[in-house]
Tab-separated table of C-alpha atoms in Angstrom:
chain	number	residue	atom	x	y	z
A	1	UNK	CA	109.833	105.960	109.939
A	2	UNK	CA	113.076	107.738	109.002
A	3	UNK	CA	115.152	109.210	111.811
A	4	UNK	CA	118.173	111.521	111.623
A	5	UNK	CA	120.787	111.982	114.344
A	6	UNK	CA	123.262	114.849	114.000
A	7	UNK	CA	125.973	115.257	116.643
A	8	UNK	CA	129.669	116.024	116.276
A	9	UNK	CA	130.540	113.944	119.357
A	10	UNK	CA	130.874	110.281	118.249
A	11	UNK	CA	130.280	108.912	121.747
A	12	UNK	CA	127.089	110.952	122.251
A	13	UNK	CA	125.974	110.205	118.686
A	14	UNK	CA	126.423	106.452	118.992
A	15	UNK	CA	124.847	106.368	122.445
A	16	UNK	CA	121.713	108.127	121.193
A	17	UNK	CA	121.587	105.863	118.138
A	18	UNK	CA	121.783	102.784	120.358
A	19	UNK	CA	118.991	103.974	122.649
A	20	UNK	CA	116.739	105.097	119.779
A	21	UNK	CA	117.306	101.853	117.860
A	22	UNK	CA	116.420	99.769	120.921
A	23	UNK	CA	113.249	101.798	121.527
A	24	UNK	CA	112.161	101.566	117.884
A	25	UNK	CA	112.489	97.773	117.971
A	26	UNK	CA	110.870	97.281	121.388
A	27	UNK	CA	107.941	99.562	120.482
A	28	UNK	CA	107.423	97.983	117.054
A	29	UNK	CA	108.433	100.919	114.847
A	30	UNK	CA	109.983	100.136	111.476
A	31	UNK	CA	112.695	102.802	111.686
A	32	UNK	CA	115.627	103.672	109.442
A	33	UNK	CA	118.435	105.804	110.893
A	34	UNK	CA	120.857	108.226	109.274
A	35	UNK	CA	123.686	109.784	111.275
A	36	UNK	CA	125.715	112.915	110.561
A	37	UNK	CA	128.743	114.519	112.204
A	38	UNK	CA	127.994	118.088	111.123
A	39	UNK	CA	124.926	120.150	110.349
A	40	UNK	CA	126.553	121.269	107.110
A	41	UNK	CA	126.843	117.668	105.897
A	42	UNK	CA	123.299	116.890	107.038
A	43	UNK	CA	121.763	119.898	105.270
A	44	UNK	CA	123.537	118.995	102.040
A	45	UNK	CA	122.592	115.310	102.116
A	46	UNK	CA	118.941	115.869	103.048
A	47	UNK	CA	118.223	118.830	100.783
A	48	UNK	CA	116.079	116.858	98.337
A	49	UNK	CA	114.422	114.436	100.747
A	50	UNK	CA	113.220	116.464	103.720
A	51	UNK	CA	109.662	115.243	103.190
A	52	UNK	CA	110.871	111.691	103.900
A	53	UNK	CA	112.305	112.462	107.347
A	54	UNK	CA	110.017	111.985	110.347
A	55	UNK	CA	112.262	112.777	113.325
A	56	UNK	CA	115.530	114.685	113.778
A	57	UNK	CA	117.756	114.691	116.855
A	58	UNK	CA	119.980	117.767	116.568
A	59	UNK	CA	122.910	118.661	118.781
A	60	UNK	CA	122.864	122.412	119.362
A	61	UNK	CA	126.562	122.975	120.044
A	62	UNK	CA	128.331	122.007	116.817
A	63	UNK	CA	131.003	123.750	114.733
A	64	UNK	CA	129.803	125.484	111.580
A	65	UNK	CA	126.031	125.859	111.519
A	66	UNK	CA	124.894	124.744	114.975
A	67	UNK	CA	121.766	122.712	115.603
A	68	UNK	CA	119.580	125.755	116.140
A	69	UNK	CA	120.711	127.362	112.877
A	70	UNK	CA	120.223	124.057	111.072
A	71	UNK	CA	116.694	123.741	112.471
A	72	UNK	CA	115.824	127.244	111.248
A	73	UNK	CA	117.082	126.408	107.757
A	74	UNK	CA	115.164	123.132	107.759
A	75	UNK	CA	111.905	124.865	108.707
A	76	UNK	CA	112.451	127.552	106.081
A	77	UNK	CA	112.836	124.814	103.471
A	78	UNK	CA	109.520	123.260	104.494
A	79	UNK	CA	110.566	120.502	106.897
A	80	UNK	CA	107.463	119.628	108.933
A	81	UNK	CA	108.720	116.643	110.921
A	82	UNK	CA	109.662	116.492	114.597
A	83	UNK	CA	112.837	118.034	116.044
A	84	UNK	CA	114.408	117.059	119.362
A	85	UNK	CA	117.421	119.077	120.476
A	86	UNK	CA	120.307	117.558	122.413
A	87	UNK	CA	122.411	120.093	124.275
A	88	UNK	CA	124.921	120.514	127.090
A	89	UNK	CA	123.271	123.749	128.210
A	90	UNK	CA	119.769	125.107	128.714
A	91	UNK	CA	120.705	128.597	127.510
A	92	UNK	CA	119.336	127.995	123.989
A	93	UNK	CA	116.140	126.258	125.045
A	94	UNK	CA	113.843	129.286	124.719
A	95	UNK	CA	114.857	129.603	121.069
A	96	UNK	CA	113.626	126.044	120.502
A	97	UNK	CA	110.066	127.361	120.437
A	98	UNK	CA	110.939	129.473	117.385
A	99	UNK	CA	111.546	126.337	115.311
A	100	UNK	CA	108.656	124.336	116.837
A	101	UNK	CA	110.900	121.794	118.554
A	102	UNK	CA	109.161	118.757	120.044
A	103	UNK	CA	111.418	118.584	123.104
A	104	UNK	CA	115.041	118.697	124.229
A	105	UNK	CA	117.507	116.429	126.022
A	106	UNK	CA	120.139	118.060	128.222
A	107	UNK	CA	123.286	115.945	128.120
A	108	UNK	CA	124.453	114.865	131.556
A	109	UNK	CA	121.304	116.230	133.192
A	110	UNK	CA	118.258	114.563	131.609
A	111	UNK	CA	118.154	111.126	133.256
A	112	UNK	CA	117.774	107.908	131.281
A	113	UNK	CA	114.102	107.435	132.187
A	114	UNK	CA	113.207	110.915	130.933
A	115	UNK	CA	115.346	110.462	127.804
A	116	UNK	CA	113.592	107.204	126.943
A	117	UNK	CA	110.182	108.824	127.481
A	118	UNK	CA	111.064	111.749	125.183
A	119	UNK	CA	112.196	109.372	122.430
A	120	UNK	CA	109.124	107.157	122.820
A	121	UNK	CA	106.834	110.190	122.722
A	122	UNK	CA	108.420	111.690	119.603
A	123	UNK	CA	108.308	108.334	117.800
A	124	UNK	CA	104.629	107.917	118.705
A	125	UNK	CA	103.809	111.450	117.532
A	126	UNK	CA	105.687	111.006	114.242
A	127	UNK	CA	104.093	107.620	113.637
A	128	UNK	CA	100.597	108.980	114.231
A	129	UNK	CA	101.212	111.925	111.866
A	130	UNK	CA	102.287	109.574	109.086
A	131	UNK	CA	99.128	107.463	109.262
A	132	UNK	CA	96.444	107.804	106.636
A	133	UNK	CA	92.855	107.368	107.776
A	134	UNK	CA	89.559	106.277	106.231
A	135	UNK	CA	86.154	107.242	107.544
A	136	UNK	CA	83.592	104.436	107.679
A	137	UNK	CA	79.914	105.158	108.337
A	138	UNK	CA	77.714	102.544	109.973
A	139	UNK	CA	74.180	102.740	111.321
A	140	UNK	CA	74.176	105.813	113.540
A	141	UNK	CA	77.901	105.524	114.125
A	142	UNK	CA	81.161	106.156	112.312
A	143	UNK	CA	84.817	105.171	112.730
A	144	UNK	CA	87.976	106.953	111.578
A	145	UNK	CA	90.424	104.067	111.118
A	146	UNK	CA	94.118	104.154	110.236
A	147	UNK	CA	94.570	102.296	106.946
A	148	UNK	CA	97.792	100.754	108.245
A	149	UNK	CA	95.830	99.087	111.077
A	150	UNK	CA	93.313	97.383	108.770
A	151	UNK	CA	93.903	93.658	108.295
A	152	UNK	CA	90.993	92.736	106.017
A	153	UNK	CA	87.435	93.370	104.889
A	154	UNK	CA	84.691	90.739	104.699
A	155	UNK	CA	81.440	91.216	102.782
A	156	UNK	CA	78.158	89.519	103.658
A	157	UNK	CA	75.321	90.696	101.485
A	158	UNK	CA	75.303	94.488	101.637
A	159	UNK	CA	77.167	94.585	104.945
A	160	UNK	CA	80.967	94.877	105.019
A	161	UNK	CA	82.998	94.287	108.155
A	162	UNK	CA	86.416	95.912	108.525
A	163	UNK	CA	88.816	94.131	110.880
A	164	UNK	CA	91.524	96.328	112.383
A	165	UNK	CA	93.753	95.756	115.407
A	166	UNK	CA	91.612	93.611	117.699
A	167	UNK	CA	88.396	95.374	116.672
A	168	UNK	CA	85.813	95.265	113.894
A	169	UNK	CA	83.166	97.598	112.499
A	170	UNK	CA	80.222	97.058	110.149
A	171	UNK	CA	79.211	99.488	107.415
A	172	UNK	CA	77.402	99.517	104.082
A	173	UNK	CA	79.394	99.724	100.841
A	174	UNK	CA	80.579	97.434	98.053
A	175	UNK	CA	83.782	95.455	98.031
A	176	UNK	CA	84.421	96.612	94.462
A	177	UNK	CA	84.450	100.235	95.583
A	178	UNK	CA	86.832	99.416	98.431
A	179	UNK	CA	89.060	97.456	96.076
A	180	UNK	CA	89.404	100.475	93.796
A	181	UNK	CA	90.091	102.822	96.708
A	182	UNK	CA	92.676	100.598	98.389
A	183	UNK	CA	94.445	98.889	95.500
A	184	UNK	CA	97.384	101.327	95.722
A	185	UNK	CA	97.442	101.076	99.531
A	186	UNK	CA	98.643	97.474	99.692
A	187	UNK	CA	95.281	95.652	99.649
A	188	UNK	CA	94.314	92.808	97.326
A	189	UNK	CA	91.103	90.954	96.540
A	190	UNK	CA	91.619	87.263	97.369
A	191	UNK	CA	88.022	86.052	97.236
A	192	UNK	CA	84.656	87.424	96.162
A	193	UNK	CA	84.023	88.170	99.848
A	194	UNK	CA	87.480	89.207	101.106
A	195	UNK	CA	89.872	92.106	100.601
A	196	UNK	CA	93.139	91.672	102.518
A	197	UNK	CA	96.149	93.851	103.471
A	198	UNK	CA	99.314	92.261	102.064
A	199	UNK	CA	101.397	93.309	105.077
A	200	UNK	CA	99.335	91.073	107.382
A	201	UNK	CA	99.565	87.894	105.287
A	202	UNK	CA	101.838	85.287	106.877
A	203	UNK	CA	101.398	82.347	104.479
A	204	UNK	CA	99.217	81.582	101.477
A	205	UNK	CA	98.309	78.619	99.303
A	206	UNK	CA	96.048	77.852	96.356
A	207	UNK	CA	92.890	77.630	98.455
A	208	UNK	CA	93.554	79.845	101.465
A	209	UNK	CA	95.841	82.137	103.419
A	210	UNK	CA	96.767	82.763	107.038
A	211	UNK	CA	97.293	86.179	108.586
A	212	UNK	CA	99.982	86.904	111.177
A	213	UNK	CA	97.283	86.775	113.888
A	214	UNK	CA	96.404	83.230	112.675
A	215	UNK	CA	93.108	84.254	111.034
A	216	UNK	CA	92.378	81.942	108.092
A	217	UNK	CA	90.808	83.365	104.936
A	218	UNK	CA	89.747	81.482	101.793
A	219	UNK	CA	91.377	82.278	98.435
A	220	UNK	CA	89.205	82.132	95.323
A	221	UNK	CA	90.564	80.215	92.313
A	222	UNK	CA	90.533	83.223	89.992
A	223	UNK	CA	92.316	85.417	92.556
A	224	UNK	CA	95.252	83.124	93.335
A	225	UNK	CA	97.470	84.265	90.448
A	226	UNK	CA	97.109	87.929	91.384
A	227	UNK	CA	97.787	87.150	95.036
A	228	UNK	CA	100.925	85.173	94.197
A	229	UNK	CA	102.288	87.991	92.037
A	230	UNK	CA	101.429	90.664	94.613
A	231	UNK	CA	103.122	88.721	97.415
A	232	UNK	CA	106.222	88.307	95.257
A	233	UNK	CA	106.366	92.045	94.524
A	234	UNK	CA	105.698	92.878	98.169
A	235	UNK	CA	108.589	90.640	99.275
A	236	UNK	CA	110.944	92.303	96.781
A	237	UNK	CA	109.807	95.781	97.811
């Protein structure tokens, strides 16, 4: 998740950065932050990478283009992420609806509990929007599962079980088909019966691997070389 904070007041800017950074870590979000002193600087720097930004905290009262003007320009350029306004006054709040703002924080008035809730909510919304889902069809039932939540697949005969979060779901497919679909999504075949998400692998060896939740999965001899190379590339990336 990429987060932008734009505020001309260094004390307010650093305070918001500190709170948002703490929340991102405590809630388990992998967040990167960029801070700007002026909307003019922000608009220039982000012109070619708006699609990469998930959340923006914009101060309304700034010299040059103010936060509201900046938000309008961002929307006109196709920015579809979340915007939270920070302001010393409520007089501009009605205009926030024109740029589809997520919420607003009134400096000196919105208490810390409410501020934390707003930041948590916008991070959760942005995180959910960025997830890619796969639809799995079982016997009389289906599941729409976020790919990022999937730890591994196990095949037994014609039945494949997907393990995600603390849950699992059985469906009919082939592991070869899944391998082709998910190869570019960070999954790797480690055994004739297992397809695993690289991000959940904690340790691996010639004959097996361990996931971060301590699940142990066998590694087939012919798959070890590919696994070793993929883990090396994943670590570098």
